[in-house]
């Protein structure tokens, strides 16, 4: 996309901040926290409660209810999507990232079938290191957990240009818009490339990801560099959000809100609600994010305000 000067967005002018809650994800394993939602009932109840606390968007993964292992089959999502939709007005965001071990054809199936308002889309391939987490636990609840973590020592999370094209071609005709997950500066340039080709259309919902081993770090200058680069590439044609992995979550959230951006929290991204304190629910993190926003004199966006800001199709046009 042609580099451009930054203009304030209508969202910034109104002082509205979107909170996304990523309820369970595929990174953390059951041993790491007893509060990680695993079963359909847990995922549904956690999602609805997060929305009631202020999350306008719910980013959802599915898991095997017996073992907690990531499950990207449409059948797994069907066990909780209708309940979440009935229980809240929040916009639902279905992952196409799934797990780094899955092929793109497997990862995109739930979004293809259920046609959500939003689907996540990783904007480039990266080393995706979780192996360092394995050393923190002497034993694991399930046999799959330690090998799952250790294997990332030799894992590239593939998101090639062809993979991205495939997901765009599969989902765009459904009216689904994307949360463009950018784990490094180059991913912003990849998004700009697809914008230049006319394969993605503004406003771009850019989710900058900080603190995953293999991606950009968590230093305040890393956050500022991401923001400056997105401003230069997209001007007023994007809506910026951040997620900080682990202990960096709320610090990076505060920096984003202060810079006019949006915030993503949730147990997918961090298991913590303060130093050394495990979050007992997604709600705890949403409440902390809300305090940051309101403390800066801004307001939390409602689901319908988020739909307007991101040009979403509406919850009545999904297939679940």
mmCIF file of C-alpha atoms in Angstrom:
data_model
loop_
_atom_site.group_PDB
_atom_site.id
_atom_site.type_symbol
_atom_site.label_atom_id
_atom_site.label_comp_id
_atom_site.label_asym_id
_atom_site.label_seq_id
_atom_site.Cartn_x
_atom_site.Cartn_y
_atom_site.Cartn_z
ATOM 1 C CA UNK A 1 0.000 0.000 0.000
ATOM 2 C CA UNK A 2 1.312 3.462 -0.824
ATOM 3 C CA UNK A 3 2.936 5.038 2.213
ATOM 4 C CA UNK A 4 0.806 7.850 3.563
ATOM 5 C CA UNK A 5 0.510 10.448 6.288
ATOM 6 C CA UNK A 6 -1.450 9.479 9.367
ATOM 7 C CA UNK A 7 -4.853 11.027 10.029
ATOM 8 C CA UNK A 8 -6.868 10.477 13.222
ATOM 9 C CA UNK A 9 -9.566 7.841 12.800
ATOM 10 C CA UNK A 10 -13.195 8.393 13.741
ATOM 11 C CA UNK A 11 -12.651 5.818 16.487
ATOM 12 C CA UNK A 12 -9.902 7.911 18.078
ATOM 13 C CA UNK A 13 -11.993 11.047 17.820
ATOM 14 C CA UNK A 14 -14.786 9.362 19.771
ATOM 15 C CA UNK A 15 -12.398 7.862 22.337
ATOM 16 C CA UNK A 16 -13.785 4.344 21.927
ATOM 17 C CA UNK A 17 -11.522 1.353 22.564
ATOM 18 C CA UNK A 18 -12.340 -2.200 21.467
ATOM 19 C CA UNK A 19 -11.525 -5.008 23.896
ATOM 20 C CA UNK A 20 -11.028 -8.412 22.274
ATOM 21 C CA UNK A 21 -10.949 -11.434 24.565
ATOM 22 C CA UNK A 22 -9.099 -14.541 23.364
ATOM 23 C CA UNK A 23 -10.695 -17.145 25.587
ATOM 24 C CA UNK A 24 -8.532 -20.264 25.381
ATOM 25 C CA UNK A 25 -6.209 -20.454 22.329
ATOM 26 C CA UNK A 26 -3.840 -23.288 21.467
ATOM 27 C CA UNK A 27 -0.596 -22.203 23.150
ATOM 28 C CA UNK A 28 -1.150 -22.901 26.822
ATOM 29 C CA UNK A 29 -1.691 -26.448 28.022
ATOM 30 C CA UNK A 30 -3.931 -27.696 30.859
ATOM 31 C CA UNK A 31 -1.030 -28.185 33.278
ATOM 32 C CA UNK A 32 -0.186 -24.479 33.132
ATOM 33 C CA UNK A 33 -3.403 -23.299 34.755
ATOM 34 C CA UNK A 34 -6.448 -24.989 36.286
ATOM 35 C CA UNK A 35 -8.490 -22.029 35.019
ATOM 36 C CA UNK A 36 -7.809 -22.582 31.306
ATOM 37 C CA UNK A 37 -11.169 -23.274 29.582
ATOM 38 C CA UNK A 38 -11.169 -26.655 27.870
ATOM 39 C CA UNK A 39 -14.680 -28.066 27.606
ATOM 40 C CA UNK A 40 -17.424 -26.535 25.433
ATOM 41 C CA UNK A 41 -19.318 -25.508 28.564
ATOM 42 C CA UNK A 42 -16.249 -23.781 29.989
ATOM 43 C CA UNK A 43 -15.449 -22.000 26.724
ATOM 44 C CA UNK A 44 -19.047 -20.830 26.275
ATOM 45 C CA UNK A 45 -19.469 -19.603 29.850
ATOM 46 C CA UNK A 46 -16.083 -17.859 29.867
ATOM 47 C CA UNK A 47 -16.816 -16.165 26.536
ATOM 48 C CA UNK A 48 -20.237 -14.914 27.633
ATOM 49 C CA UNK A 49 -18.880 -13.651 30.946
ATOM 50 C CA UNK A 50 -16.032 -11.834 29.177
ATOM 51 C CA UNK A 51 -18.541 -10.115 26.901
ATOM 52 C CA UNK A 52 -20.640 -9.058 29.889
ATOM 53 C CA UNK A 53 -17.495 -7.562 31.434
ATOM 54 C CA UNK A 54 -16.810 -5.449 28.342
ATOM 55 C CA UNK A 55 -15.269 -7.541 25.556
ATOM 56 C CA UNK A 56 -16.808 -6.498 22.230
ATOM 57 C CA UNK A 57 -15.080 -9.273 20.261
ATOM 58 C CA UNK A 58 -14.554 -12.890 21.311
ATOM 59 C CA UNK A 59 -11.631 -14.691 19.657
ATOM 60 C CA UNK A 60 -12.340 -18.423 19.886
ATOM 61 C CA UNK A 61 -10.461 -21.702 19.559
ATOM 62 C CA UNK A 62 -11.736 -25.196 20.363
ATOM 63 C CA UNK A 63 -10.179 -28.006 22.375
ATOM 64 C CA UNK A 64 -10.703 -31.698 22.983
ATOM 65 C CA UNK A 65 -12.821 -31.692 26.169
ATOM 66 C CA UNK A 66 -11.092 -34.823 27.486
ATOM 67 C CA UNK A 67 -7.448 -33.797 27.047
ATOM 68 C CA UNK A 68 -7.446 -30.071 26.310
ATOM 69 C CA UNK A 69 -5.580 -30.629 23.036
ATOM 70 C CA UNK A 70 -6.344 -28.055 20.287
ATOM 71 C CA UNK A 71 -9.143 -29.253 17.987
ATOM 72 C CA UNK A 72 -9.844 -27.406 14.740
ATOM 73 C CA UNK A 73 -12.729 -29.534 13.492
ATOM 74 C CA UNK A 74 -15.994 -27.697 12.805
ATOM 75 C CA UNK A 75 -17.709 -30.227 15.071
ATOM 76 C CA UNK A 76 -15.646 -28.996 18.029
ATOM 77 C CA UNK A 77 -16.679 -25.372 17.414
ATOM 78 C CA UNK A 78 -20.318 -26.358 16.904
ATOM 79 C CA UNK A 79 -20.454 -27.492 20.541
ATOM 80 C CA UNK A 80 -20.218 -23.909 21.820
ATOM 81 C CA UNK A 81 -20.712 -21.348 19.004
ATOM 82 C CA UNK A 82 -24.542 -21.311 19.114
ATOM 83 C CA UNK A 83 -24.517 -20.893 22.889
ATOM 84 C CA UNK A 84 -22.083 -17.996 22.717
ATOM 85 C CA UNK A 85 -24.122 -16.299 20.012
ATOM 86 C CA UNK A 86 -27.355 -16.722 21.986
ATOM 87 C CA UNK A 87 -25.744 -15.534 25.210
ATOM 88 C CA UNK A 88 -24.130 -12.305 24.001
ATOM 89 C CA UNK A 89 -24.181 -9.606 21.351
ATOM 90 C CA UNK A 90 -20.385 -9.680 21.032
ATOM 91 C CA UNK A 91 -18.861 -10.217 17.592
ATOM 92 C CA UNK A 92 -17.395 -13.703 17.293
ATOM 93 C CA UNK A 93 -13.939 -14.186 15.809
ATOM 94 C CA UNK A 94 -12.999 -17.733 14.758
ATOM 95 C CA UNK A 95 -9.341 -18.599 14.485
ATOM 96 C CA UNK A 96 -7.771 -19.684 11.190
ATOM 97 C CA UNK A 97 -4.448 -20.040 13.013
ATOM 98 C CA UNK A 98 -5.598 -23.132 14.869
ATOM 99 C CA UNK A 99 -2.345 -24.697 15.960
ATOM 100 C CA UNK A 100 1.103 -24.339 14.327
ATOM 101 C CA UNK A 101 1.079 -28.076 13.683
ATOM 102 C CA UNK A 102 -2.010 -27.924 11.416
ATOM 103 C CA UNK A 103 -2.163 -27.479 7.643
ATOM 104 C CA UNK A 104 -3.980 -24.444 6.276
ATOM 105 C CA UNK A 105 -6.824 -26.537 4.847
ATOM 106 C CA UNK A 106 -7.555 -27.838 8.353
ATOM 107 C CA UNK A 107 -7.151 -24.456 10.001
ATOM 108 C CA UNK A 108 -9.665 -22.649 7.775
ATOM 109 C CA UNK A 109 -12.525 -25.166 7.991
ATOM 110 C CA UNK A 110 -14.450 -23.666 10.952
ATOM 111 C CA UNK A 111 -14.370 -20.152 9.487
ATOM 112 C CA UNK A 112 -15.459 -21.507 6.107
ATOM 113 C CA UNK A 113 -18.400 -23.410 7.554
ATOM 114 C CA UNK A 114 -19.649 -20.917 10.154
ATOM 115 C CA UNK A 115 -18.992 -17.650 8.248
ATOM 116 C CA UNK A 116 -18.220 -15.515 11.335
ATOM 117 C CA UNK A 117 -18.081 -11.745 11.420
ATOM 118 C CA UNK A 118 -14.328 -11.934 12.037
ATOM 119 C CA UNK A 119 -11.625 -14.551 11.495
ATOM 120 C CA UNK A 120 -7.996 -14.278 12.513
ATOM 121 C CA UNK A 121 -5.328 -14.419 9.808
ATOM 122 C CA UNK A 122 -1.602 -14.718 10.501
ATOM 123 C CA UNK A 123 0.326 -12.523 8.075
ATOM 124 C CA UNK A 124 3.572 -14.459 7.795
ATOM 125 C CA UNK A 125 5.582 -17.522 8.721
ATOM 126 C CA UNK A 126 7.642 -17.470 11.913
ATOM 127 C CA UNK A 127 9.614 -19.664 14.240
ATOM 128 C CA UNK A 128 7.121 -20.364 17.014
ATOM 129 C CA UNK A 129 9.007 -21.328 20.146
ATOM 130 C CA UNK A 130 7.150 -22.713 23.143
ATOM 131 C CA UNK A 131 9.800 -25.265 24.125
ATOM 132 C CA UNK A 132 11.193 -23.066 26.906
ATOM 133 C CA UNK A 133 7.882 -23.413 28.755
ATOM 134 C CA UNK A 134 8.333 -27.170 29.177
ATOM 135 C CA UNK A 135 11.133 -26.729 31.713
ATOM 136 C CA UNK A 136 8.829 -24.868 34.108
ATOM 137 C CA UNK A 137 6.803 -27.987 34.978
ATOM 138 C CA UNK A 138 8.058 -31.186 36.575
ATOM 139 C CA UNK A 139 5.004 -33.204 35.545
ATOM 140 C CA UNK A 140 2.145 -32.784 33.089
ATOM 141 C CA UNK A 141 -1.513 -33.769 33.336
ATOM 142 C CA UNK A 142 -1.617 -35.241 29.819
ATOM 143 C CA UNK A 143 0.929 -37.139 27.744
ATOM 144 C CA UNK A 144 0.608 -34.830 24.734
ATOM 145 C CA UNK A 145 1.623 -31.618 26.522
ATOM 146 C CA UNK A 146 5.398 -31.904 26.922
ATOM 147 C CA UNK A 147 6.059 -33.258 23.384
ATOM 148 C CA UNK A 148 3.765 -30.534 22.026
ATOM 149 C CA UNK A 149 5.951 -27.881 23.662
ATOM 150 C CA UNK A 150 9.335 -29.520 23.033
ATOM 151 C CA UNK A 151 8.646 -30.020 19.314
ATOM 152 C CA UNK A 152 8.466 -26.263 18.766
ATOM 153 C CA UNK A 153 12.260 -26.169 18.993
ATOM 154 C CA UNK A 154 12.152 -27.252 15.335
ATOM 155 C CA UNK A 155 8.843 -25.732 14.258
ATOM 156 C CA UNK A 156 8.099 -23.050 11.684
ATOM 157 C CA UNK A 157 4.516 -21.796 11.865
ATOM 158 C CA UNK A 158 3.809 -21.730 8.164
ATOM 159 C CA UNK A 159 1.766 -18.874 6.756
ATOM 160 C CA UNK A 160 3.070 -18.534 3.200
ATOM 161 C CA UNK A 161 1.729 -16.096 0.628
ATOM 162 C CA UNK A 162 -0.115 -19.024 -0.938
ATOM 163 C CA UNK A 163 -1.631 -19.971 2.443
ATOM 164 C CA UNK A 164 -2.797 -16.400 3.042
ATOM 165 C CA UNK A 165 -4.283 -16.215 -0.460
ATOM 166 C CA UNK A 166 -6.122 -19.474 0.200
ATOM 167 C CA UNK A 167 -7.710 -18.209 3.420
ATOM 168 C CA UNK A 168 -8.679 -14.892 1.827
ATOM 169 C CA UNK A 169 -10.220 -16.615 -1.188
ATOM 170 C CA UNK A 170 -12.076 -19.085 1.030
ATOM 171 C CA UNK A 171 -13.570 -16.583 3.480
ATOM 172 C CA UNK A 172 -13.982 -13.164 1.878
ATOM 173 C CA UNK A 173 -17.078 -14.084 -0.154
ATOM 174 C CA UNK A 174 -18.768 -14.957 3.143
ATOM 175 C CA UNK A 175 -18.521 -11.345 4.263
ATOM 176 C CA UNK A 176 -16.023 -12.321 6.951
ATOM 177 C CA UNK A 177 -13.473 -9.657 7.804
ATOM 178 C CA UNK A 178 -10.091 -10.370 9.329
ATOM 179 C CA UNK A 179 -8.068 -9.782 12.433
ATOM 180 C CA UNK A 180 -4.658 -9.531 10.724
ATOM 181 C CA UNK A 181 -2.212 -10.946 13.268
ATOM 182 C CA UNK A 182 1.217 -9.397 12.764
ATOM 183 C CA UNK A 183 4.025 -10.988 14.768
ATOM 184 C CA UNK A 184 6.770 -8.845 13.273
ATOM 185 C CA UNK A 185 7.320 -5.720 11.186
ATOM 186 C CA UNK A 186 7.552 -7.689 7.942
ATOM 187 C CA UNK A 187 3.988 -8.897 8.468
ATOM 188 C CA UNK A 188 2.762 -5.322 8.119
ATOM 189 C CA UNK A 189 4.506 -5.143 4.765
ATOM 190 C CA UNK A 190 2.895 -8.451 3.785
ATOM 191 C CA UNK A 191 -0.513 -6.943 4.582
ATOM 192 C CA UNK A 192 0.385 -3.885 2.530
ATOM 193 C CA UNK A 193 1.272 -6.203 -0.354
ATOM 194 C CA UNK A 194 -2.160 -7.827 -0.262
ATOM 195 C CA UNK A 195 -3.785 -4.396 -0.026
ATOM 196 C CA UNK A 196 -1.899 -3.267 -3.144
ATOM 197 C CA UNK A 197 -3.236 -6.334 -4.961
ATOM 198 C CA UNK A 198 -6.778 -5.506 -3.911
ATOM 199 C CA UNK A 199 -7.186 -8.786 -2.004
ATOM 200 C CA UNK A 200 -7.918 -7.076 1.315
ATOM 201 C CA UNK A 201 -9.995 -3.985 1.858
ATOM 202 C CA UNK A 202 -9.910 -1.326 4.581
ATOM 203 C CA UNK A 203 -10.418 -0.707 7.355
ATOM 204 C CA UNK A 204 -7.726 -3.230 8.251
ATOM 205 C CA UNK A 205 -8.001 -4.638 11.785
ATOM 206 C CA UNK A 206 -4.299 -5.014 12.616
ATOM 207 C CA UNK A 207 -3.530 -7.110 15.696
ATOM 208 C CA UNK A 208 0.131 -6.601 16.612
ATOM 209 C CA UNK A 209 1.481 -9.546 18.594
ATOM 210 C CA UNK A 210 4.350 -8.998 21.032
ATOM 211 C CA UNK A 211 6.413 -11.438 23.079
ATOM 212 C CA UNK A 212 6.114 -14.778 21.259
ATOM 213 C CA UNK A 213 9.538 -16.401 20.877
ATOM 214 C CA UNK A 214 10.238 -16.006 17.164
ATOM 215 C CA UNK A 215 8.382 -12.720 16.776
ATOM 216 C CA UNK A 216 8.940 -9.113 17.828
ATOM 217 C CA UNK A 217 9.760 -8.421 21.472
ATOM 218 C CA UNK A 218 7.933 -6.513 24.188
ATOM 219 C CA UNK A 219 10.091 -3.399 24.649
ATOM 220 C CA UNK A 220 8.124 -0.134 24.452
ATOM 221 C CA UNK A 221 10.217 0.774 21.402
ATOM 222 C CA UNK A 222 9.061 -2.446 19.702
ATOM 223 C CA UNK A 223 5.456 -1.393 20.266
ATOM 224 C CA UNK A 224 6.118 2.136 19.053
ATOM 225 C CA UNK A 225 7.953 0.838 15.970
ATOM 226 C CA UNK A 226 4.982 -1.368 15.044
ATOM 227 C CA UNK A 227 2.626 1.574 15.426
ATOM 228 C CA UNK A 228 4.813 3.973 13.430
ATOM 229 C CA UNK A 229 5.186 1.478 10.610
ATOM 230 C CA UNK A 230 1.464 0.744 10.430
ATOM 231 C CA UNK A 231 0.724 4.482 10.472
ATOM 232 C CA UNK A 232 3.110 5.033 7.580
ATOM 233 C CA UNK A 233 1.808 2.126 5.515
ATOM 234 C CA UNK A 234 -1.927 2.449 6.129
ATOM 235 C CA UNK A 235 -2.656 5.991 7.317
ATOM 236 C CA UNK A 236 -6.284 6.221 8.434
ATOM 237 C CA UNK A 237 -7.174 2.932 6.728
ATOM 238 C CA UNK A 238 -6.482 0.647 9.704
ATOM 239 C CA UNK A 239 -7.626 0.035 13.268
ATOM 240 C CA UNK A 240 -4.756 -0.976 15.531
ATOM 241 C CA UNK A 241 -4.897 -3.466 18.386
ATOM 242 C CA UNK A 242 -2.240 -5.196 20.444
ATOM 243 C CA UNK A 243 -1.742 -8.354 22.408
ATOM 244 C CA UNK A 244 1.160 -8.827 24.763
ATOM 245 C CA UNK A 245 2.104 -12.398 25.607
ATOM 246 C CA UNK A 246 2.479 -13.416 29.226
ATOM 247 C CA UNK A 247 3.535 -10.856 31.804
ATOM 248 C CA UNK A 248 3.729 -8.062 29.190
ATOM 249 C CA UNK A 249 -0.008 -8.187 28.481
ATOM 250 C CA UNK A 250 -1.294 -5.229 30.484
ATOM 251 C CA UNK A 251 1.754 -3.011 30.046
ATOM 252 C CA UNK A 252 1.471 -3.264 26.272
ATOM 253 C CA UNK A 253 -2.298 -2.853 26.502
ATOM 254 C CA UNK A 254 -1.791 0.429 28.359
ATOM 255 C CA UNK A 255 0.682 1.665 25.752
ATOM 256 C CA UNK A 256 -1.734 0.818 22.945
ATOM 257 C CA UNK A 257 -4.652 2.594 24.584
ATOM 258 C CA UNK A 258 -2.492 5.669 25.211
ATOM 259 C CA UNK A 259 -1.534 5.671 21.518
ATOM 260 C CA UNK A 260 -5.157 5.471 20.387
ATOM 261 C CA UNK A 261 -5.212 1.716 19.810
ATOM 262 C CA UNK A 262 -7.322 -1.210 20.936
ATOM 263 C CA UNK A 263 -6.595 -4.066 23.348
ATOM 264 C CA UNK A 264 -6.700 -7.853 23.293
ATOM 265 C CA UNK A 265 -6.569 -9.860 26.497
ATOM 266 C CA UNK A 266 -7.577 -13.391 27.466
ATOM 267 C CA UNK A 267 -6.129 -16.674 28.680
ATOM 268 C CA UNK A 268 -4.920 -17.526 25.173
ATOM 269 C CA UNK A 269 -2.359 -14.748 25.450
ATOM 270 C CA UNK A 270 -1.547 -14.665 29.158
ATOM 271 C CA UNK A 271 -2.432 -16.770 32.186
ATOM 272 C CA UNK A 272 -1.774 -13.929 34.612
ATOM 273 C CA UNK A 273 -3.703 -11.181 36.395
ATOM 274 C CA UNK A 274 -0.757 -9.524 38.090
ATOM 275 C CA UNK A 275 2.744 -10.548 39.096
ATOM 276 C CA UNK A 276 2.731 -14.172 40.229
ATOM 277 C CA UNK A 277 -1.073 -14.303 40.262
ATOM 278 C CA UNK A 278 -2.879 -16.687 37.943
ATOM 279 C CA UNK A 279 -6.027 -15.215 36.411
ATOM 280 C CA UNK A 280 -8.979 -17.253 37.613
ATOM 281 C CA UNK A 281 -11.030 -16.262 34.578
ATOM 282 C CA UNK A 282 -10.930 -14.271 31.353
ATOM 283 C CA UNK A 283 -13.166 -11.754 33.098
ATOM 284 C CA UNK A 284 -10.342 -10.736 35.431
ATOM 285 C CA UNK A 285 -8.232 -9.644 32.482
ATOM 286 C CA UNK A 286 -11.118 -7.868 30.735
ATOM 287 C CA UNK A 287 -11.805 -5.921 33.923
ATOM 288 C CA UNK A 288 -8.135 -4.918 34.177
ATOM 289 C CA UNK A 289 -8.161 -3.797 30.534
ATOM 290 C CA UNK A 290 -11.302 -1.798 31.168
ATOM 291 C CA UNK A 291 -9.670 -0.038 34.110
ATOM 292 C CA UNK A 292 -6.771 0.988 31.875
ATOM 293 C CA UNK A 293 -9.106 2.403 29.231
ATOM 294 C CA UNK A 294 -11.339 4.278 31.635
ATOM 295 C CA UNK A 295 -8.361 5.491 33.620
ATOM 296 C CA UNK A 296 -7.098 7.180 30.461
ATOM 297 C CA UNK A 297 -10.415 8.978 30.063
ATOM 298 C CA UNK A 298 -11.699 6.814 27.220
ATOM 299 C CA UNK A 299 -14.671 4.489 26.852
ATOM 300 C CA UNK A 300 -14.958 0.790 26.121
ATOM 301 C CA UNK A 301 -16.597 0.173 22.751
ATOM 302 C CA UNK A 302 -19.831 -1.818 22.737
ATOM 303 C CA UNK A 303 -20.186 -4.714 20.278
ATOM 304 C CA UNK A 304 -22.262 -2.587 17.916
ATOM 305 C CA UNK A 305 -19.739 0.243 18.107
ATOM 306 C CA UNK A 306 -16.984 -2.259 17.315
ATOM 307 C CA UNK A 307 -18.993 -3.433 14.313
ATOM 308 C CA UNK A 308 -19.224 0.138 13.061
ATOM 309 C CA UNK A 309 -15.519 0.828 13.657
ATOM 310 C CA UNK A 310 -14.429 -2.352 11.847
ATOM 311 C CA UNK A 311 -17.204 -2.426 9.188
ATOM 312 C CA UNK A 312 -18.419 -5.874 10.253
ATOM 313 C CA UNK A 313 -21.424 -7.520 8.596
ATOM 314 C CA UNK A 314 -23.452 -8.127 11.763
ATOM 315 C CA UNK A 315 -24.239 -11.108 13.951
ATOM 316 C CA UNK A 316 -27.383 -11.954 11.994
ATOM 317 C CA UNK A 317 -25.306 -12.879 8.925
ATOM 318 C CA UNK A 318 -23.277 -15.726 10.399
ATOM 319 C CA UNK A 319 -23.964 -19.445 9.862
ATOM 320 C CA UNK A 320 -24.406 -20.662 13.436
#
